[in-house]
């Protein structure tokens, strides 16, 4: 399995995968998580979406942006429900870390909803520390970061 830049023809599958991956959080947080509302076509056109595919099946997607001068931001990371438990999350994070390292960026950042406790615990196990919170548009956001490992 390889990770590559998403193409326009990947957008419908990206939207479906993200909707399926986040759907169970809708009743928990009282609305759709921000990745479900994202403009996947625009993000793909900007070169921010990367996909992991096995043959023709989309297994995972990661959206990377640079919102701060010293950090690569993970806007979204989602693994298809049928592909979970296969190490794809770690593979995607290693990919993001390599991108950050190549860009001379010392941090990976992400944010998640405060009520997404399972995701927060997973990110903590993967070395992300919670560094702040904010309330915006009715959502309670938790900001997380981890240093980029030197290769």
mmCIF file of C-alpha atoms in Angstrom:
data_model
loop_
_atom_site.group_PDB
_atom_site.id
_atom_site.type_symbol
_atom_site.label_atom_id
_atom_site.label_comp_id
_atom_site.label_asym_id
_atom_site.label_seq_id
_atom_site.Cartn_x
_atom_site.Cartn_y
_atom_site.Cartn_z
ATOM 1 C CA UNK A 1 0.000 0.000 0.000
ATOM 2 C CA UNK A 2 1.300 3.401 -0.882
ATOM 3 C CA UNK A 3 0.305 6.943 -0.073
ATOM 4 C CA UNK A 4 -0.070 9.389 -2.931
ATOM 5 C CA UNK A 5 -1.443 12.817 -3.675
ATOM 6 C CA UNK A 6 -5.215 12.639 -4.150
ATOM 7 C CA UNK A 7 -6.656 13.319 -7.594
ATOM 8 C CA UNK A 8 -10.026 14.798 -8.563
ATOM 9 C CA UNK A 9 -11.406 11.323 -9.289
ATOM 10 C CA UNK A 10 -10.687 10.352 -5.639
ATOM 11 C CA UNK A 11 -12.976 13.050 -4.200
ATOM 12 C CA UNK A 12 -16.257 11.044 -4.062
ATOM 13 C CA UNK A 13 -14.508 8.137 -2.318
ATOM 14 C CA UNK A 14 -12.764 10.562 0.077
ATOM 15 C CA UNK A 15 -16.126 12.102 1.021
ATOM 16 C CA UNK A 16 -17.704 8.669 1.539
ATOM 17 C CA UNK A 17 -14.798 7.420 3.654
ATOM 18 C CA UNK A 18 -14.784 10.532 5.859
ATOM 19 C CA UNK A 19 -18.567 10.422 6.319
ATOM 20 C CA UNK A 20 -18.398 6.757 7.365
ATOM 21 C CA UNK A 21 -15.417 7.285 9.667
ATOM 22 C CA UNK A 22 -16.975 10.228 11.536
ATOM 23 C CA UNK A 23 -20.687 9.342 11.423
ATOM 24 C CA UNK A 24 -20.724 7.802 14.901
ATOM 25 C CA UNK A 25 -19.568 11.143 16.365
ATOM 26 C CA UNK A 26 -22.557 13.125 15.047
ATOM 27 C CA UNK A 27 -24.873 12.271 17.986
ATOM 28 C CA UNK A 28 -22.023 12.605 20.487
ATOM 29 C CA UNK A 29 -21.015 16.143 19.507
ATOM 30 C CA UNK A 30 -24.453 17.283 18.350
ATOM 31 C CA UNK A 31 -23.535 17.913 14.721
ATOM 32 C CA UNK A 32 -21.209 16.897 11.954
ATOM 33 C CA UNK A 33 -17.494 17.065 12.741
ATOM 34 C CA UNK A 34 -15.649 19.623 10.641
ATOM 35 C CA UNK A 35 -14.017 17.058 8.293
ATOM 36 C CA UNK A 36 -17.490 15.953 7.193
ATOM 37 C CA UNK A 37 -18.268 19.547 6.176
ATOM 38 C CA UNK A 38 -14.974 20.149 4.375
ATOM 39 C CA UNK A 39 -14.769 20.964 0.675
ATOM 40 C CA UNK A 40 -12.854 17.841 -0.350
ATOM 41 C CA UNK A 41 -12.647 18.898 -3.998
ATOM 42 C CA UNK A 42 -11.049 22.238 -3.129
ATOM 43 C CA UNK A 43 -8.661 20.641 -0.638
ATOM 44 C CA UNK A 44 -7.664 18.061 -3.241
ATOM 45 C CA UNK A 45 -7.164 20.760 -5.885
ATOM 46 C CA UNK A 46 -4.834 22.598 -3.470
ATOM 47 C CA UNK A 47 -2.722 19.445 -3.094
ATOM 48 C CA UNK A 48 -3.575 18.921 0.584
ATOM 49 C CA UNK A 49 -5.277 15.501 0.436
ATOM 50 C CA UNK A 50 -3.268 12.309 0.272
ATOM 51 C CA UNK A 51 -4.779 8.856 -0.086
ATOM 52 C CA UNK A 52 -3.771 5.333 0.746
ATOM 53 C CA UNK A 53 -5.207 2.809 -1.680
ATOM 54 C CA UNK A 54 -5.010 -0.950 -2.081
ATOM 55 C CA UNK A 55 -5.684 -1.772 -5.723
ATOM 56 C CA UNK A 56 -8.756 0.400 -6.384
ATOM 57 C CA UNK A 57 -10.074 0.561 -2.814
ATOM 58 C CA UNK A 58 -9.548 3.746 -0.824
ATOM 59 C CA UNK A 59 -8.299 2.716 2.612
ATOM 60 C CA UNK A 60 -7.384 6.040 4.211
ATOM 61 C CA UNK A 61 -6.980 9.761 3.681
ATOM 62 C CA UNK A 62 -4.879 12.439 5.345
ATOM 63 C CA UNK A 63 -5.180 16.192 4.787
ATOM 64 C CA UNK A 64 -2.051 18.246 5.466
ATOM 65 C CA UNK A 65 -1.760 22.030 5.630
ATOM 66 C CA UNK A 66 0.766 24.497 6.910
ATOM 67 C CA UNK A 67 -1.154 26.904 9.124
ATOM 68 C CA UNK A 68 1.818 27.931 11.289
ATOM 69 C CA UNK A 69 5.386 28.728 10.221
ATOM 70 C CA UNK A 70 6.947 25.909 12.273
ATOM 71 C CA UNK A 71 4.344 23.143 11.996
ATOM 72 C CA UNK A 72 2.664 20.819 9.557
ATOM 73 C CA UNK A 73 -1.010 20.606 10.476
ATOM 74 C CA UNK A 74 -3.034 17.429 10.102
ATOM 75 C CA UNK A 75 -6.472 18.787 9.249
ATOM 76 C CA UNK A 76 -7.957 15.331 8.913
ATOM 77 C CA UNK A 77 -6.899 11.734 9.120
ATOM 78 C CA UNK A 78 -9.409 8.957 8.490
ATOM 79 C CA UNK A 79 -9.121 5.221 7.977
ATOM 80 C CA UNK A 80 -11.872 3.177 6.334
ATOM 81 C CA UNK A 81 -13.759 1.142 8.917
ATOM 82 C CA UNK A 82 -12.855 -2.131 7.169
ATOM 83 C CA UNK A 83 -9.145 -1.213 7.144
ATOM 84 C CA UNK A 84 -8.772 -0.266 10.794
ATOM 85 C CA UNK A 85 -6.306 -2.282 12.854
ATOM 86 C CA UNK A 86 -3.867 -2.700 9.944
ATOM 87 C CA UNK A 87 -1.387 -0.022 11.002
ATOM 88 C CA UNK A 88 -2.572 2.590 8.504
ATOM 89 C CA UNK A 89 -2.851 5.347 11.103
ATOM 90 C CA UNK A 90 0.811 4.914 12.032
ATOM 91 C CA UNK A 91 1.743 4.765 8.338
ATOM 92 C CA UNK A 92 -0.131 8.021 7.663
ATOM 93 C CA UNK A 93 1.494 9.724 10.650
ATOM 94 C CA UNK A 94 4.928 8.573 9.491
ATOM 95 C CA UNK A 95 4.113 10.038 6.075
ATOM 96 C CA UNK A 96 3.101 13.363 7.668
ATOM 97 C CA UNK A 97 6.224 13.369 9.789
ATOM 98 C CA UNK A 98 8.413 12.788 6.721
ATOM 99 C CA UNK A 99 6.657 15.668 4.943
ATOM 100 C CA UNK A 100 7.263 17.927 7.942
ATOM 101 C CA UNK A 101 10.903 16.867 8.175
ATOM 102 C CA UNK A 102 11.394 17.487 4.433
ATOM 103 C CA UNK A 103 9.957 20.982 4.930
ATOM 104 C CA UNK A 104 12.180 21.691 7.942
ATOM 105 C CA UNK A 105 9.133 21.856 10.231
ATOM 106 C CA UNK A 106 9.744 20.700 13.817
ATOM 107 C CA UNK A 107 6.109 20.052 14.824
ATOM 108 C CA UNK A 108 3.041 18.117 13.770
ATOM 109 C CA UNK A 109 -0.219 19.673 14.954
ATOM 110 C CA UNK A 110 -3.843 18.628 14.873
ATOM 111 C CA UNK A 111 -7.067 19.427 16.621
ATOM 112 C CA UNK A 112 -10.039 17.346 17.563
ATOM 113 C CA UNK A 113 -13.339 17.811 19.308
ATOM 114 C CA UNK A 114 -13.170 17.608 23.094
ATOM 115 C CA UNK A 115 -15.953 14.984 23.046
ATOM 116 C CA UNK A 116 -13.990 12.694 20.722
ATOM 117 C CA UNK A 117 -12.330 11.017 23.678
ATOM 118 C CA UNK A 118 -11.356 7.873 21.772
ATOM 119 C CA UNK A 119 -9.435 9.923 19.189
ATOM 120 C CA UNK A 120 -7.784 12.004 21.907
ATOM 121 C CA UNK A 121 -6.588 8.840 23.642
ATOM 122 C CA UNK A 122 -5.233 7.390 20.386
ATOM 123 C CA UNK A 123 -3.337 10.595 19.593
ATOM 124 C CA UNK A 124 -1.933 10.704 23.135
ATOM 125 C CA UNK A 125 -0.648 7.116 22.742
ATOM 126 C CA UNK A 126 0.998 8.225 19.487
ATOM 127 C CA UNK A 127 2.925 10.999 21.231
ATOM 128 C CA UNK A 128 0.635 14.007 20.808
ATOM 129 C CA UNK A 129 0.217 16.319 23.791
ATOM 130 C CA UNK A 130 -2.816 18.500 24.398
ATOM 131 C CA UNK A 131 -1.653 22.116 24.321
ATOM 132 C CA UNK A 132 -4.853 24.143 24.483
ATOM 133 C CA UNK A 133 -8.594 24.361 24.030
ATOM 134 C CA UNK A 134 -10.966 26.767 22.367
ATOM 135 C CA UNK A 135 -14.681 27.050 21.769
ATOM 136 C CA UNK A 136 -15.650 27.946 18.205
ATOM 137 C CA UNK A 137 -18.959 27.675 16.346
ATOM 138 C CA UNK A 138 -20.419 25.583 19.149
ATOM 139 C CA UNK A 139 -17.551 23.086 19.148
ATOM 140 C CA UNK A 140 -15.036 22.592 21.937
ATOM 141 C CA UNK A 141 -11.711 22.115 20.190
ATOM 142 C CA UNK A 142 -8.617 20.470 21.693
ATOM 143 C CA UNK A 143 -5.277 21.429 20.098
ATOM 144 C CA UNK A 144 -2.549 18.788 20.078
ATOM 145 C CA UNK A 145 1.039 18.643 18.886
ATOM 146 C CA UNK A 146 4.093 16.424 18.832
ATOM 147 C CA UNK A 147 7.672 17.042 17.832
ATOM 148 C CA UNK A 148 8.880 15.681 14.524
ATOM 149 C CA UNK A 149 11.436 12.929 15.064
ATOM 150 C CA UNK A 150 14.811 13.448 13.482
ATOM 151 C CA UNK A 151 15.462 10.705 10.938
#
